[in-house]
PDB file of C-alpha atoms in Angstrom:
ATOM      1  CA  MET H  49     -15.709  13.331  10.260  1.00 85.00           C
ATOM      2  CA  ASN H  50     -16.046   9.593   9.658  1.00 86.00           C
ATOM      3  CA  GLY H  51     -17.921  10.237   6.410  1.00 86.00           C
ATOM      4  CA  ARG H  52     -15.219  12.559   5.084  1.00 88.00           C
ATOM      5  CA  LEU H  53     -12.490  10.049   5.863  1.00 90.00           C
ATOM      6  CA  THR H  54     -14.468   7.240   4.237  1.00 90.00           C
ATOM      7  CA  SER H  55     -14.998   9.277   1.079  1.00 91.00           C
ATOM      8  CA  ALA H  56     -11.240   9.884   0.838  1.00 92.00           C
ATOM      9  CA  GLN H  57     -10.399   6.213   1.298  1.00 92.00           C
ATOM     10  CA  PRO H  58      -9.901   5.307  -2.406  1.00 92.00           C
ATOM     11  CA  TYR H  59      -7.488   8.232  -2.798  1.00 94.00           C
ATOM     12  CA  ALA H  60      -5.502   7.335   0.327  1.00 95.00           C
ATOM     13  CA  LEU H  61      -5.375   3.725  -0.864  1.00 95.00           C
ATOM     14  CA  GLY H  62      -4.179   4.855  -4.304  1.00 95.00           C
ATOM     15  CA  LEU H  63      -1.389   6.926  -2.759  1.00 97.00           C
ATOM     16  CA  PHE H  64      -0.457   4.046  -0.447  1.00 97.00           C
ATOM     17  CA  ARG H  65      -0.266   1.696  -3.450  1.00 97.00           C
ATOM     18  CA  MET H  66       1.929   4.094  -5.406  1.00 97.00           C
ATOM     19  CA  VAL H  67       4.394   4.624  -2.546  1.00 98.00           C
ATOM     20  CA  VAL H  68       4.652   0.903  -1.742  1.00 98.00           C
ATOM     21  CA  GLY H  69       5.072   0.058  -5.437  1.00 98.00           C
ATOM     22  CA  LEU H  70       7.762   2.702  -5.955  1.00 98.00           C
ATOM     23  CA  LEU H  71       9.769   1.640  -2.910  1.00 98.00           C
ATOM     24  CA  PHE H  72       9.452  -2.033  -3.855  1.00 98.00           C
ATOM     25  CA  ALA H  73      10.576  -1.344  -7.440  1.00 98.00           C
ATOM     26  CA  CYS H  74      13.594   0.576  -6.118  1.00 97.00           C
ATOM     27  CA  HIS H  75      14.795  -2.590  -4.365  1.00 95.00           C
ATOM     28  CA  GLY H  76      14.645  -4.480  -7.647  1.00 96.00           C
ATOM     29  CA  ALA H  77      16.351  -1.643  -9.543  1.00 96.00           C
ATOM     30  CA  ALA H  78      19.174  -1.611  -7.019  1.00 96.00           C
ATOM     31  CA  SER H  79      19.739  -5.359  -7.289  1.00 94.00           C
ATOM     32  CA  LEU H  80      19.265  -5.740 -11.056  1.00 95.00           C
ATOM     33  CA  LEU H  81      20.578  -2.442 -12.415  1.00 94.00           C
ATOM     34  CA  GLY H  82      22.984  -1.281  -9.718  1.00 94.00           C
ATOM     35  CA  LEU H  83      20.985   1.909  -9.120  1.00 94.00           C
ATOM     36  CA  PHE H  84      20.817   3.639  -5.721  1.00 93.00           C
ATOM     37  CA  GLY H  85      24.152   2.165  -4.704  1.00 92.00           C
ATOM     38  CA  GLY H  86      23.373  -1.290  -5.996  1.00 91.00           C
ATOM     39  CA  LYS H  87      23.129  -4.514  -4.099  1.00 86.00           C
ATOM     40  CA  ASP H  88      26.350  -3.986  -2.180  1.00 84.00           C
ATOM     41  CA  GLY H  89      26.412  -0.197  -1.887  1.00 86.00           C
ATOM     42  CA  ASN H  90      29.049   0.074  -4.622  1.00 88.00           C
ATOM     43  CA  GLY H  91      26.827  -0.300  -7.681  1.00 90.00           C
ATOM     44  CA  GLY H  92      27.011  -4.088  -7.734  1.00 91.00           C
ATOM     45  CA  THR H  93      24.250  -6.246  -9.163  1.00 93.00           C
ATOM     46  CA  VAL H  94      23.092  -9.801  -8.556  1.00 93.00           C
ATOM     47  CA  ALA H  95      24.288 -12.458 -10.987  1.00 92.00           C
ATOM     48  CA  ALA H  96      21.733 -13.235 -13.692  1.00 93.00           C
ATOM     49  CA  GLY H  97      19.775 -16.369 -12.838  1.00 92.00           C
ATOM     50  CA  ALA H  98      21.170 -16.668  -9.298  1.00 91.00           C
ATOM     51  CA  TRP H  99      18.632 -18.342  -7.024  1.00 91.00           C
ATOM     52  CA  PRO H 100      16.805 -16.733  -5.243  1.00 91.00           C
ATOM     53  CA  ASN H 101      18.302 -13.216  -5.419  1.00 92.00           C
ATOM     54  CA  TRP H 102      17.947 -12.578  -9.147  1.00 95.00           C
ATOM     55  CA  TYR H 103      14.383 -13.894  -9.261  1.00 96.00           C
ATOM     56  CA  ALA H 104      13.441 -11.835  -6.208  1.00 96.00           C
ATOM     57  CA  ALA H 105      14.902  -8.730  -7.860  1.00 96.00           C
ATOM     58  CA  VAL H 106      12.890  -9.346 -11.040  1.00 97.00           C
ATOM     59  CA  ILE H 107       9.714  -9.740  -8.972  1.00 98.00           C
ATOM     60  CA  GLU H 108      10.565  -6.565  -7.037  1.00 97.00           C
ATOM     61  CA  LEU H 109      11.198  -4.482 -10.158  1.00 98.00           C
ATOM     62  CA  ALA H 110       8.356  -5.799 -12.315  1.00 98.00           C
ATOM     63  CA  GLY H 111       5.849  -6.265  -9.489  1.00 98.00           C
ATOM     64  CA  GLY H 112       6.682  -2.922  -7.913  1.00 98.00           C
ATOM     65  CA  THR H 113       6.288  -1.154 -11.248  1.00 98.00           C
ATOM     66  CA  LEU H 114       2.910  -2.808 -11.904  1.00 98.00           C
ATOM     67  CA  VAL H 115       1.708  -1.950  -8.396  1.00 98.00           C
ATOM     68  CA  LEU H 116       2.981   1.628  -8.781  1.00 97.00           C
ATOM     69  CA  LEU H 117       1.023   2.016 -12.018  1.00 97.00           C
ATOM     70  CA  GLY H 118      -2.027   0.218 -10.677  1.00 96.00           C
ATOM     71  CA  LEU H 119      -1.922  -2.264 -13.568  1.00 96.00           C
ATOM     72  CA  ALA H 120      -2.818  -5.891 -12.766  1.00 95.00           C
ATOM     73  CA  THR H 121      -2.487  -4.745  -9.171  1.00 96.00           C
ATOM     74  CA  ARG H 122      -4.039  -7.745  -7.475  1.00 96.00           C
ATOM     75  CA  ALA H 123      -1.991 -10.334  -9.381  1.00 97.00           C
ATOM     76  CA  ALA H 124       1.278  -8.399  -9.063  1.00 98.00           C
ATOM     77  CA  ALA H 125       0.691  -7.805  -5.348  1.00 98.00           C
ATOM     78  CA  PHE H 126      -0.118 -11.494  -4.801  1.00 98.00           C
ATOM     79  CA  ILE H 127       3.164 -12.608  -6.379  1.00 98.00           C
ATOM     80  CA  ALA H 128       5.126  -9.890  -4.563  1.00 98.00           C
ATOM     81  CA  SER H 129       3.563 -10.828  -1.235  1.00 98.00           C
ATOM     82  CA  GLY H 130       4.492 -14.462  -1.739  1.00 98.00           C
ATOM     83  CA  ALA H 131       8.060 -13.533  -2.678  1.00 98.00           C
ATOM     84  CA  MET H 132       8.416 -11.498   0.494  1.00 97.00           C
ATOM     85  CA  ALA H 133       6.924 -14.277   2.625  1.00 97.00           C
ATOM     86  CA  TYR H 134       9.515 -16.629   1.100  1.00 97.00           C
ATOM     87  CA  ALA H 135      12.267 -14.091   1.784  1.00 96.00           C
ATOM     88  CA  TYR H 136      11.197 -13.716   5.387  1.00 97.00           C
ATOM     89  CA  PHE H 137      10.832 -17.405   6.221  1.00 96.00           C
ATOM     90  CA  LYS H 138      13.848 -18.675   4.257  1.00 96.00           C
ATOM     91  CA  VAL H 139      16.342 -15.833   4.751  1.00 94.00           C
ATOM     92  CA  HIS H 140      15.428 -13.925   7.909  1.00 95.00           C
ATOM     93  CA  GLN H 141      13.409 -16.149  10.229  1.00 95.00           C
ATOM     94  CA  PRO H 142      16.062 -18.900  10.601  1.00 95.00           C
ATOM     95  CA  GLN H 143      18.381 -16.272  12.162  1.00 96.00           C
ATOM     96  CA  ALA H 144      15.962 -15.365  14.976  1.00 95.00           C
ATOM     97  CA  LEU H 145      12.261 -15.472  15.819  1.00 91.00           C
ATOM     98  CA  TRP H 146      11.308 -11.778  15.745  1.00 94.00           C
ATOM     99  CA  PRO H 147      11.733  -9.442  12.731  1.00 95.00           C
ATOM    100  CA  ILE H 148      13.510  -6.868  14.889  1.00 95.00           C
ATOM    101  CA  GLU H 149      16.105  -9.506  15.767  1.00 96.00           C
ATOM    102  CA  ASN H 150      16.555 -11.046  12.297  1.00 96.00           C
ATOM    103  CA  HIS H 151      16.443  -7.801  10.242  1.00 95.00           C
ATOM    104  CA  GLY H 152      13.343  -9.020   8.431  1.00 96.00           C
ATOM    105  CA  GLU H 153      11.126  -5.983   9.088  1.00 97.00           C
ATOM    106  CA  GLY H 154      11.250  -4.882   5.449  1.00 96.00           C
ATOM    107  CA  ALA H 155      10.301  -8.294   4.093  1.00 97.00           C
ATOM    108  CA  ALA H 156       7.483  -8.649   6.632  1.00 97.00           C
ATOM    109  CA  MET H 157       6.086  -5.164   5.961  1.00 98.00           C
ATOM    110  CA  TYR H 158       6.225  -5.564   2.172  1.00 98.00           C
ATOM    111  CA  CYS H 159       4.591  -8.980   2.478  1.00 98.00           C
ATOM    112  CA  TRP H 160       1.648  -7.603   4.448  1.00 98.00           C
ATOM    113  CA  ALA H 161       1.345  -4.359   2.468  1.00 98.00           C
ATOM    114  CA  MET H 162       1.187  -6.291  -0.800  1.00 98.00           C
ATOM    115  CA  PHE H 163      -1.217  -8.796   0.746  1.00 98.00           C
ATOM    116  CA  LEU H 164      -3.536  -5.918   1.649  1.00 97.00           C
ATOM    117  CA  LEU H 165      -3.465  -4.708  -1.974  1.00 97.00           C
ATOM    118  CA  VAL H 166      -4.546  -8.165  -3.160  1.00 97.00           C
ATOM    119  CA  PHE H 167      -7.861  -7.590  -1.389  1.00 96.00           C
ATOM    120  CA  THR H 168      -8.329  -3.850  -1.865  1.00 94.00           C
ATOM    121  CA  GLY H 169      -7.194  -3.484  -5.478  1.00 92.00           C
ATOM    122  CA  SER H 170      -5.613  -0.378  -6.887  1.00 91.00           C
ATOM    123  CA  GLY H 171      -7.786   2.324  -5.334  1.00 89.00           C
ATOM    124  CA  ALA H 172      -7.821   5.685  -7.083  1.00 90.00           C
ATOM    125  CA  PHE H 173      -5.267   6.740  -9.687  1.00 91.00           C
ATOM    126  CA  GLY H 174      -4.698   3.190 -10.980  1.00 92.00           C
ATOM    127  CA  LEU H 175      -4.610   2.111 -14.597  1.00 93.00           C
ATOM    128  CA  ASP H 176      -6.819  -0.862 -13.662  1.00 88.00           C
ATOM    129  CA  ARG H 177      -9.657   1.508 -12.857  1.00 86.00           C
ATOM    130  CA  LEU H 178      -9.075   3.647 -15.955  1.00 86.00           C
ATOM    131  CA  LEU H 179      -9.103   0.623 -18.267  1.00 87.00           C
ATOM    132  CA  ALA H 180     -12.262  -0.728 -16.620  1.00 84.00           C
ATOM    133  CA  ARG H 181     -14.025   2.610 -17.142  1.00 83.00           C
ATOM    134  CA  ARG H 182     -13.017   2.729 -20.807  1.00 86.00           C
ATOM    135  CA  ALA H 183     -14.215  -0.827 -21.377  1.00 84.00           C
ATOM    136  CA  SER H 184     -17.526  -0.023 -19.680  1.00 82.00           C
ATOM    137  CA  ALA H 185     -17.995   3.103 -21.807  1.00 83.00           C
ATOM    138  CA  ARG H 186     -17.290   1.160 -25.022  1.00 83.00           C
ATOM    139  CA  GLU H 187     -19.839  -1.483 -24.101  1.00 82.00           C
ATOM    140  CA  GLY H 188     -22.410   1.135 -23.106  1.00 76.00           C
ATOM    141  CA  ARG H 189     -22.861  -0.117 -19.560  1.00 69.00           C
ATOM    142  CA  PRO H 190     -22.221   1.731 -16.304  1.00 65.00           C
ATOM    143  CA  ALA H 191     -18.798   1.281 -14.740  1.00 60.00           C
ATOM    144  CA  GLU H 192     -18.741  -1.221 -11.894  1.00 58.00           C
ATOM    145  CA  GLN H 193     -18.653   0.508  -8.532  1.00 58.00           C
ATOM    146  CA  THR H 194     -16.718  -1.553  -6.016  1.00 56.00           C
ATOM    147  CA  PRO H 195     -16.401  -0.085  -2.538  1.00 56.00           C
ATOM    148  CA  VAL H 196     -13.032  -0.346  -0.835  1.00 54.00           C
ATOM    149  CA  ALA H 197     -14.542  -0.949   2.580  1.00 52.00           C
ATOM    150  CA  ALA H 198     -17.942  -1.751   4.040  1.00 44.00           C
TER     151      ALA H 198
END
């Protein structure tokens, strides 16, 4: 059974990446575009250039979209993880120590999920992998095989 689960790991990681990226992008779309009820539940948006909300929303929308597509996954996830660490420590943590008390569970989970993707990459179904295969085929060399786990 362990072998079957290990062989499915890149696909599970690819699905994980797509779900996390989609949900993260939805936060940015709500804040920037007023979708899904907007920032305030009434279709409101954050003011352009407002620190840090507008910048966080841009990172959420752009970073989440890149992670969803599996394009520049590691870089996008690194920036997104840092933005969520900032959000947790500057917005949530001063209110209380534990995420359950300060309503910072979302920021903490996104921070760690994105941090994981920095190290694992896009997994299956990502444009990163597709572009690497095409480049390898053009150059006439075998595609690099990078295992997700040891």
